[in-house]
């Protein structure tokens, strides 16, 4: 994590002690809490969750990379967001054996009028975003992180708030970083078994505008993340 979030260090950190000093206790506890979800699952459940763990780590690294590239003030928060934003899915998978089918249906049916979480709400009366919010809140993570986790499939409302009446720039930027990272890592394909990212098609212009990027800048970030060995499926 420290070598991803703080790429401007003069050298790679190889010592656990050095990494701990740079990250601080709060970030270390976030990592441990994230791993604790995995510890609560059975062996069979862990096998089923492999794609979630792998993509969460990749999305986290991509978030930190994007954050550093645009000069975002808290790349460690971006990393944490990517790492745990889908933590609610672990709990749903543990309690609903058919959750994989539900989330695949959710991505397949996503459109301008139907969010990914709408399908989950219909089938389960809850969704992974709201559960992820309560997980993050129980871990006492910063309020903006908790709120972005809750809203990461309700992006139209947030990006349409052009005057910042309800959503400040910090939250909007975190959300934009997350959605770009999810797309580059191909979360829609790994998690949703979808061939196209319908969410990204709807959000791309708003995300690029929020991050102050031209399309050429975006393509450079894709290349940078792929050079790190991420999102290559």
mmCIF file of C-alpha atoms in Angstrom:
data_model
loop_
_atom_site.group_PDB
_atom_site.id
_atom_site.type_symbol
_atom_site.label_atom_id
_atom_site.label_comp_id
_atom_site.label_asym_id
_atom_site.label_seq_id
_atom_site.Cartn_x
_atom_site.Cartn_y
_atom_site.Cartn_z
ATOM 1 C CA UNK A 1 0.000 0.000 0.000
ATOM 2 C CA UNK A 2 2.673 2.520 0.929
ATOM 3 C CA UNK A 3 4.581 1.931 -2.300
ATOM 4 C CA UNK A 4 1.384 2.444 -4.304
ATOM 5 C CA UNK A 5 0.058 5.516 -2.499
ATOM 6 C CA UNK A 6 3.364 7.330 -2.133
ATOM 7 C CA UNK A 7 5.041 6.781 -5.481
ATOM 8 C CA UNK A 8 7.049 10.007 -5.101
ATOM 9 C CA UNK A 9 9.199 8.529 -2.332
ATOM 10 C CA UNK A 10 12.871 8.375 -3.218
ATOM 11 C CA UNK A 11 12.922 4.605 -2.898
ATOM 12 C CA UNK A 12 10.649 1.617 -2.529
ATOM 13 C CA UNK A 13 9.794 0.769 1.069
ATOM 14 C CA UNK A 14 10.735 -2.813 1.924
ATOM 15 C CA UNK A 15 10.550 -2.674 5.721
ATOM 16 C CA UNK A 16 7.298 -3.323 7.599
ATOM 17 C CA UNK A 17 8.484 -0.867 10.265
ATOM 18 C CA UNK A 18 9.057 1.930 7.749
ATOM 19 C CA UNK A 19 5.729 1.268 6.053
ATOM 20 C CA UNK A 20 3.909 1.351 9.387
ATOM 21 C CA UNK A 21 5.464 4.695 10.277
ATOM 22 C CA UNK A 22 4.447 6.237 6.954
ATOM 23 C CA UNK A 23 0.904 4.842 6.865
ATOM 24 C CA UNK A 24 -0.019 5.435 10.472
ATOM 25 C CA UNK A 25 -2.266 3.422 12.760
ATOM 26 C CA UNK A 26 -5.595 4.393 11.166
ATOM 27 C CA UNK A 27 -4.644 3.150 7.694
ATOM 28 C CA UNK A 28 -3.152 -0.054 9.096
ATOM 29 C CA UNK A 29 -6.371 -0.742 10.994
ATOM 30 C CA UNK A 30 -8.354 -0.215 7.788
ATOM 31 C CA UNK A 31 -6.301 -2.890 6.033
ATOM 32 C CA UNK A 32 -6.712 -5.291 8.946
ATOM 33 C CA UNK A 33 -10.449 -4.678 9.106
ATOM 34 C CA UNK A 34 -10.752 -5.391 5.393
ATOM 35 C CA UNK A 35 -8.895 -8.656 5.776
ATOM 36 C CA UNK A 36 -11.026 -9.573 8.791
ATOM 37 C CA UNK A 37 -14.066 -9.962 6.537
ATOM 38 C CA UNK A 38 -12.213 -12.675 4.668
ATOM 39 C CA UNK A 39 -11.394 -14.360 7.980
ATOM 40 C CA UNK A 40 -15.106 -14.665 8.771
ATOM 41 C CA UNK A 41 -15.807 -16.772 5.688
ATOM 42 C CA UNK A 42 -15.618 -20.526 5.250
ATOM 43 C CA UNK A 43 -13.113 -22.092 2.867
ATOM 44 C CA UNK A 44 -15.778 -22.548 0.171
ATOM 45 C CA UNK A 45 -16.934 -18.960 0.589
ATOM 46 C CA UNK A 46 -13.367 -17.703 0.325
ATOM 47 C CA UNK A 47 -12.985 -19.516 -3.009
ATOM 48 C CA UNK A 48 -16.156 -17.828 -4.266
ATOM 49 C CA UNK A 49 -14.885 -14.464 -3.046
ATOM 50 C CA UNK A 50 -11.507 -14.615 -4.802
ATOM 51 C CA UNK A 51 -12.633 -12.325 -7.592
ATOM 52 C CA UNK A 52 -13.835 -9.758 -5.044
ATOM 53 C CA UNK A 53 -10.556 -9.777 -3.092
ATOM 54 C CA UNK A 54 -8.432 -9.603 -6.221
ATOM 55 C CA UNK A 55 -10.416 -6.795 -7.825
ATOM 56 C CA UNK A 56 -10.600 -4.843 -4.557
ATOM 57 C CA UNK A 57 -6.811 -4.843 -4.313
ATOM 58 C CA UNK A 58 -6.477 -3.827 -7.959
ATOM 59 C CA UNK A 59 -9.114 -1.107 -7.725
ATOM 60 C CA UNK A 60 -7.385 0.225 -4.590
ATOM 61 C CA UNK A 61 -4.022 0.423 -6.354
ATOM 62 C CA UNK A 62 -5.639 2.050 -9.404
ATOM 63 C CA UNK A 63 -7.424 4.593 -7.168
ATOM 64 C CA UNK A 64 -4.150 5.572 -5.510
ATOM 65 C CA UNK A 65 -2.425 5.861 -8.881
ATOM 66 C CA UNK A 66 -5.148 8.121 -10.301
ATOM 67 C CA UNK A 67 -5.173 10.212 -7.122
ATOM 68 C CA UNK A 68 -1.429 10.795 -7.291
ATOM 69 C CA UNK A 69 -1.591 11.554 -11.005
ATOM 70 C CA UNK A 70 -4.138 14.348 -10.537
ATOM 71 C CA UNK A 71 -2.538 15.692 -7.364
ATOM 72 C CA UNK A 72 -5.404 14.687 -5.084
ATOM 73 C CA UNK A 73 -4.678 15.624 -1.484
ATOM 74 C CA UNK A 74 -5.336 12.206 0.080
ATOM 75 C CA UNK A 75 -4.205 9.259 -2.068
ATOM 76 C CA UNK A 76 -4.358 7.056 1.018
ATOM 77 C CA UNK A 77 -8.093 7.766 1.300
ATOM 78 C CA UNK A 78 -8.519 6.906 -2.367
ATOM 79 C CA UNK A 79 -6.697 3.614 -1.775
ATOM 80 C CA UNK A 80 -8.862 2.810 1.250
ATOM 81 C CA UNK A 81 -12.026 3.590 -0.718
ATOM 82 C CA UNK A 82 -11.029 1.217 -3.507
ATOM 83 C CA UNK A 83 -10.108 -1.490 -1.018
ATOM 84 C CA UNK A 84 -13.351 -1.579 0.960
ATOM 85 C CA UNK A 85 -16.058 -0.043 -1.246
ATOM 86 C CA UNK A 86 -17.413 -3.509 -2.100
ATOM 87 C CA UNK A 87 -17.035 -4.954 1.394
ATOM 88 C CA UNK A 88 -20.823 -5.239 1.654
ATOM 89 C CA UNK A 89 -20.750 -7.780 -1.171
ATOM 90 C CA UNK A 90 -18.818 -10.179 1.060
ATOM 91 C CA UNK A 91 -21.598 -10.154 3.627
ATOM 92 C CA UNK A 92 -24.277 -10.624 0.992
ATOM 93 C CA UNK A 93 -22.401 -13.520 -0.572
ATOM 94 C CA UNK A 94 -22.076 -15.135 2.850
ATOM 95 C CA UNK A 95 -25.815 -14.886 3.501
ATOM 96 C CA UNK A 96 -27.252 -15.379 -0.001
ATOM 97 C CA UNK A 97 -25.901 -18.344 -2.014
ATOM 98 C CA UNK A 98 -27.420 -16.879 -5.197
ATOM 99 C CA UNK A 99 -25.758 -13.481 -4.795
ATOM 100 C CA UNK A 100 -23.407 -14.003 -7.752
ATOM 101 C CA UNK A 101 -26.405 -14.406 -10.052
ATOM 102 C CA UNK A 102 -28.104 -11.361 -8.568
ATOM 103 C CA UNK A 103 -25.091 -9.087 -9.072
ATOM 104 C CA UNK A 104 -24.616 -10.347 -12.630
ATOM 105 C CA UNK A 105 -28.267 -9.579 -13.332
ATOM 106 C CA UNK A 106 -27.763 -6.170 -11.735
ATOM 107 C CA UNK A 107 -24.942 -5.268 -14.128
ATOM 108 C CA UNK A 108 -26.808 -6.703 -17.116
ATOM 109 C CA UNK A 109 -29.927 -4.621 -16.378
ATOM 110 C CA UNK A 110 -28.127 -1.400 -15.471
ATOM 111 C CA UNK A 111 -29.288 1.561 -17.572
ATOM 112 C CA UNK A 112 -30.130 5.251 -17.284
ATOM 113 C CA UNK A 113 -33.243 4.458 -15.270
ATOM 114 C CA UNK A 114 -32.017 1.466 -13.262
ATOM 115 C CA UNK A 115 -28.988 1.411 -10.989
ATOM 116 C CA UNK A 116 -26.961 -1.697 -10.138
ATOM 117 C CA UNK A 117 -28.257 -1.508 -6.575
ATOM 118 C CA UNK A 118 -31.904 -1.348 -7.712
ATOM 119 C CA UNK A 119 -31.766 -5.001 -8.742
ATOM 120 C CA UNK A 120 -30.198 -5.926 -5.398
ATOM 121 C CA UNK A 121 -32.845 -3.953 -3.520
ATOM 122 C CA UNK A 122 -35.619 -5.732 -5.388
ATOM 123 C CA UNK A 123 -34.173 -9.204 -4.755
ATOM 124 C CA UNK A 124 -32.751 -8.736 -1.243
ATOM 125 C CA UNK A 125 -34.318 -5.605 0.256
ATOM 126 C CA UNK A 126 -30.787 -4.261 0.723
ATOM 127 C CA UNK A 127 -27.630 -3.747 -1.345
ATOM 128 C CA UNK A 128 -23.859 -3.932 -1.069
ATOM 129 C CA UNK A 129 -23.415 -0.148 -1.094
ATOM 130 C CA UNK A 130 -25.517 0.516 1.992
ATOM 131 C CA UNK A 131 -23.967 -2.438 3.831
ATOM 132 C CA UNK A 132 -20.516 -1.178 2.890
ATOM 133 C CA UNK A 133 -21.453 2.199 4.369
ATOM 134 C CA UNK A 134 -22.338 0.645 7.725
ATOM 135 C CA UNK A 135 -19.155 -1.445 7.718
ATOM 136 C CA UNK A 136 -17.040 1.646 7.048
ATOM 137 C CA UNK A 137 -18.947 3.647 9.650
ATOM 138 C CA UNK A 138 -18.477 0.927 12.274
ATOM 139 C CA UNK A 139 -14.725 1.060 11.593
ATOM 140 C CA UNK A 140 -14.873 4.830 12.227
ATOM 141 C CA UNK A 141 -13.552 5.730 8.787
ATOM 142 C CA UNK A 142 -13.802 9.393 7.721
ATOM 143 C CA UNK A 143 -17.386 10.429 6.998
ATOM 144 C CA UNK A 144 -16.736 11.381 3.326
ATOM 145 C CA UNK A 145 -15.386 7.868 2.651
ATOM 146 C CA UNK A 146 -18.437 6.262 4.260
ATOM 147 C CA UNK A 147 -20.787 8.449 2.241
ATOM 148 C CA UNK A 148 -19.033 7.780 -1.083
ATOM 149 C CA UNK A 149 -19.264 4.031 -0.396
ATOM 150 C CA UNK A 150 -23.006 4.418 0.203
ATOM 151 C CA UNK A 151 -23.454 6.417 -2.996
ATOM 152 C CA UNK A 152 -21.051 4.790 -5.435
ATOM 153 C CA UNK A 153 -23.889 3.438 -7.570
ATOM 154 C CA UNK A 154 -25.929 6.664 -7.338
ATOM 155 C CA UNK A 155 -23.503 8.820 -9.282
ATOM 156 C CA UNK A 156 -25.866 10.793 -11.530
ATOM 157 C CA UNK A 157 -27.338 12.659 -8.568
ATOM 158 C CA UNK A 158 -23.919 13.550 -7.193
ATOM 159 C CA UNK A 159 -22.309 14.716 -10.429
ATOM 160 C CA UNK A 160 -25.416 16.702 -11.400
ATOM 161 C CA UNK A 161 -25.011 18.768 -8.208
ATOM 162 C CA UNK A 162 -22.892 21.299 -10.077
ATOM 163 C CA UNK A 163 -23.063 23.983 -7.399
ATOM 164 C CA UNK A 164 -21.917 21.668 -4.601
ATOM 165 C CA UNK A 165 -25.147 22.203 -2.689
ATOM 166 C CA UNK A 166 -25.123 18.712 -1.216
ATOM 167 C CA UNK A 167 -21.851 17.130 -2.330
ATOM 168 C CA UNK A 168 -18.526 18.905 -1.880
ATOM 169 C CA UNK A 169 -15.589 18.723 -4.280
ATOM 170 C CA UNK A 170 -13.701 16.283 -2.070
ATOM 171 C CA UNK A 171 -16.462 13.660 -2.204
ATOM 172 C CA UNK A 172 -17.110 14.192 -5.899
ATOM 173 C CA UNK A 173 -13.423 13.737 -6.679
ATOM 174 C CA UNK A 174 -13.182 10.568 -4.583
ATOM 175 C CA UNK A 175 -16.220 9.160 -6.371
ATOM 176 C CA UNK A 176 -14.817 10.078 -9.786
ATOM 177 C CA UNK A 177 -11.495 8.409 -8.933
ATOM 178 C CA UNK A 178 -13.316 5.251 -7.839
ATOM 179 C CA UNK A 179 -15.504 5.008 -10.941
ATOM 180 C CA UNK A 180 -12.526 5.482 -13.260
ATOM 181 C CA UNK A 181 -10.532 2.854 -11.363
ATOM 182 C CA UNK A 182 -13.445 0.384 -11.451
ATOM 183 C CA UNK A 183 -13.706 0.813 -15.215
ATOM 184 C CA UNK A 184 -9.987 0.443 -15.915
ATOM 185 C CA UNK A 185 -9.804 -2.689 -13.742
ATOM 186 C CA UNK A 186 -12.871 -3.995 -15.625
ATOM 187 C CA UNK A 187 -14.891 -4.580 -12.478
ATOM 188 C CA UNK A 188 -18.035 -4.767 -14.624
ATOM 189 C CA UNK A 189 -16.630 -7.877 -16.309
ATOM 190 C CA UNK A 190 -14.995 -9.595 -13.336
ATOM 191 C CA UNK A 191 -17.872 -9.032 -10.908
ATOM 192 C CA UNK A 192 -20.820 -8.552 -13.211
ATOM 193 C CA UNK A 193 -19.788 -10.870 -16.073
ATOM 194 C CA UNK A 194 -20.763 -8.037 -18.433
ATOM 195 C CA UNK A 195 -19.113 -7.275 -21.753
ATOM 196 C CA UNK A 196 -19.648 -3.526 -21.536
ATOM 197 C CA UNK A 197 -19.520 -1.048 -18.672
ATOM 198 C CA UNK A 198 -22.935 0.590 -18.875
ATOM 199 C CA UNK A 199 -22.274 2.747 -15.818
ATOM 200 C CA UNK A 200 -19.090 4.165 -17.325
ATOM 201 C CA UNK A 201 -20.848 4.987 -20.590
ATOM 202 C CA UNK A 202 -23.244 7.181 -18.627
ATOM 203 C CA UNK A 203 -20.616 8.735 -16.330
ATOM 204 C CA UNK A 204 -17.456 9.098 -18.427
ATOM 205 C CA UNK A 205 -17.919 12.752 -19.388
ATOM 206 C CA UNK A 206 -18.823 13.793 -15.831
ATOM 207 C CA UNK A 207 -15.894 11.840 -14.348
ATOM 208 C CA UNK A 208 -13.332 13.320 -16.729
ATOM 209 C CA UNK A 209 -14.703 16.802 -16.069
ATOM 210 C CA UNK A 210 -14.568 16.310 -12.303
ATOM 211 C CA UNK A 211 -10.952 15.129 -12.480
ATOM 212 C CA UNK A 212 -9.964 17.910 -14.871
ATOM 213 C CA UNK A 213 -8.836 15.449 -17.538
ATOM 214 C CA UNK A 214 -8.826 15.415 -21.300
ATOM 215 C CA UNK A 215 -9.294 12.087 -23.028
ATOM 216 C CA UNK A 216 -5.561 11.882 -23.788
ATOM 217 C CA UNK A 217 -4.819 12.205 -20.052
ATOM 218 C CA UNK A 218 -7.254 9.395 -19.361
ATOM 219 C CA UNK A 219 -5.563 7.123 -21.902
ATOM 220 C CA UNK A 220 -2.180 7.828 -20.296
ATOM 221 C CA UNK A 221 -3.566 6.719 -16.933
ATOM 222 C CA UNK A 222 -4.911 3.528 -18.495
ATOM 223 C CA UNK A 223 -1.443 2.785 -19.882
ATOM 224 C CA UNK A 224 0.177 3.546 -16.521
ATOM 225 C CA UNK A 225 -2.172 1.220 -14.636
ATOM 226 C CA UNK A 226 -1.746 -1.536 -17.220
ATOM 227 C CA UNK A 227 2.032 -1.158 -16.933
ATOM 228 C CA UNK A 228 1.591 -1.968 -13.238
ATOM 229 C CA UNK A 229 0.036 -5.283 -14.305
ATOM 230 C CA UNK A 230 -3.481 -4.233 -13.260
ATOM 231 C CA UNK A 231 -6.698 -4.643 -15.213
ATOM 232 C CA UNK A 232 -5.200 -7.097 -17.688
ATOM 233 C CA UNK A 233 -7.946 -9.681 -18.247
#
